mmCIF file of C-alpha atoms in Angstrom:
data_model
loop_
_atom_site.group_PDB
_atom_site.id
_atom_site.type_symbol
_atom_site.label_atom_id
_atom_site.label_comp_id
_atom_site.label_asym_id
_atom_site.label_seq_id
_atom_site.Cartn_x
_atom_site.Cartn_y
_atom_site.Cartn_z
ATOM 1 C CA UNK O 1 -28.201 69.801 21.844
ATOM 2 C CA UNK O 2 -30.961 69.256 24.409
ATOM 3 C CA UNK O 3 -30.667 70.976 27.786
ATOM 4 C CA UNK O 4 -30.333 68.664 30.804
ATOM 5 C CA UNK O 5 -32.856 69.464 33.536
ATOM 6 C CA UNK O 6 -33.012 68.785 37.279
ATOM 7 C CA UNK O 7 -35.985 66.524 36.567
ATOM 8 C CA UNK O 8 -33.858 64.330 34.278
ATOM 9 C CA UNK O 9 -31.092 64.086 36.894
ATOM 10 C CA UNK O 10 -33.611 63.277 39.631
ATOM 11 C CA UNK O 11 -35.134 60.563 37.435
ATOM 12 C CA UNK O 12 -31.713 58.961 36.880
ATOM 13 C CA UNK O 13 -31.035 59.188 40.613
ATOM 14 C CA UNK O 14 -34.331 57.452 41.418
ATOM 15 C CA UNK O 15 -33.493 54.721 38.893
ATOM 16 C CA UNK O 16 -30.065 54.295 40.507
ATOM 17 C CA UNK O 17 -31.602 53.980 43.987
ATOM 18 C CA UNK O 18 -34.105 51.390 42.753
ATOM 19 C CA UNK O 19 -31.383 49.475 40.911
ATOM 20 C CA UNK O 20 -29.249 49.291 44.077
ATOM 21 C CA UNK O 21 -32.219 48.640 46.432
ATOM 22 C CA UNK O 22 -31.605 51.868 48.351
ATOM 23 C CA UNK O 23 -34.041 54.291 49.931
ATOM 24 C CA UNK O 24 -35.595 56.778 47.508
ATOM 25 C CA UNK O 25 -35.526 59.642 50.023
ATOM 26 C CA UNK O 26 -32.210 60.933 51.410
ATOM 27 C CA UNK O 27 -33.597 61.671 54.892
ATOM 28 C CA UNK O 28 -36.144 60.068 57.250
ATOM 29 C CA UNK O 29 -36.947 61.108 60.810
ATOM 30 C CA UNK O 30 -33.965 63.449 60.997
ATOM 31 C CA UNK O 31 -31.469 60.764 59.964
ATOM 32 C CA UNK O 32 -29.786 60.157 56.650
ATOM 33 C CA UNK O 33 -30.773 57.000 54.782
ATOM 34 C CA UNK O 34 -27.404 55.261 54.415
ATOM 35 C CA UNK O 35 -26.730 54.190 50.840
ATOM 36 C CA UNK O 36 -29.124 56.708 49.282
ATOM 37 C CA UNK O 37 -27.917 58.448 46.127
ATOM 38 C CA UNK O 38 -28.982 62.065 45.710
ATOM 39 C CA UNK O 39 -28.052 65.161 43.728
ATOM 40 C CA UNK O 40 -26.080 67.946 45.411
ATOM 41 C CA UNK O 41 -26.292 71.504 44.101
ATOM 42 C CA UNK O 42 -23.327 73.684 45.101
ATOM 43 C CA UNK O 43 -20.644 75.946 43.655
ATOM 44 C CA UNK O 44 -22.805 76.582 40.588
ATOM 45 C CA UNK O 45 -22.810 72.889 39.658
ATOM 46 C CA UNK O 46 -24.244 69.485 40.477
ATOM 47 C CA UNK O 47 -22.797 66.240 41.834
ATOM 48 C CA UNK O 48 -24.033 62.733 42.611
ATOM 49 C CA UNK O 49 -23.663 62.045 46.331
ATOM 50 C CA UNK O 50 -24.222 58.931 48.472
ATOM 51 C CA UNK O 51 -24.935 58.932 52.204
ATOM 52 C CA UNK O 52 -22.394 56.872 54.144
ATOM 53 C CA UNK O 53 -23.647 57.363 57.709
ATOM 54 C CA UNK O 54 -26.815 58.361 59.562
ATOM 55 C CA UNK O 55 -25.413 61.798 60.432
ATOM 56 C CA UNK O 56 -25.466 62.810 56.776
ATOM 57 C CA UNK O 57 -21.873 62.153 55.818
ATOM 58 C CA UNK O 58 -21.679 61.703 52.067
ATOM 59 C CA UNK O 59 -19.218 60.767 49.363
ATOM 60 C CA UNK O 60 -19.061 61.427 45.640
ATOM 61 C CA UNK O 61 -19.008 57.936 44.069
ATOM 62 C CA UNK O 62 -18.184 59.289 40.611
ATOM 63 C CA UNK O 63 -15.150 61.140 41.966
ATOM 64 C CA UNK O 64 -15.638 64.204 39.827
ATOM 65 C CA UNK O 65 -16.994 66.825 42.221
ATOM 66 C CA UNK O 66 -19.500 69.473 41.168
ATOM 67 C CA UNK O 67 -19.767 70.135 37.452
ATOM 68 C CA UNK O 68 -22.314 70.836 34.752
ATOM 69 C CA UNK O 69 -25.621 69.014 34.499
ATOM 70 C CA UNK O 70 -24.564 67.486 31.185
ATOM 71 C CA UNK O 71 -21.317 66.136 32.655
ATOM 72 C CA UNK O 72 -23.226 64.584 35.552
ATOM 73 C CA UNK O 73 -25.938 63.187 33.271
ATOM 74 C CA UNK O 74 -23.370 61.453 31.065
ATOM 75 C CA UNK O 75 -21.395 60.129 34.056
ATOM 76 C CA UNK O 76 -24.553 58.794 35.720
ATOM 77 C CA UNK O 77 -25.650 57.089 32.487
ATOM 78 C CA UNK O 78 -22.276 55.308 32.301
ATOM 79 C CA UNK O 79 -22.378 54.411 36.026
ATOM 80 C CA UNK O 80 -25.876 52.919 35.711
ATOM 81 C CA UNK O 81 -24.934 50.962 32.560
ATOM 82 C CA UNK O 82 -21.947 49.526 34.410
ATOM 83 C CA UNK O 83 -24.157 48.423 37.310
ATOM 84 C CA UNK O 84 -26.735 46.895 34.964
ATOM 85 C CA UNK O 85 -24.049 44.899 33.130
ATOM 86 C CA UNK O 86 -22.594 43.558 36.379
ATOM 87 C CA UNK O 87 -25.957 42.391 37.749
#
């Protein structure tokens, strides 16, 4: 089984931001770009986060919290497929 890398997760995140017409960078001029999806690294795991206000408040749209890179990769693939089908 192939190891999932940060680069692969970042690439999926960039694709997700482009697909949803969101900013590619999480921050600009000291303010959070609302709607931006980005990867959080904490508690020994990773999580997809989305900024919900300019102060940096974020939510986990997948609802799974921090987990392994493989878990996040698979969840993001499914999330993106769902968005592509609905467009």
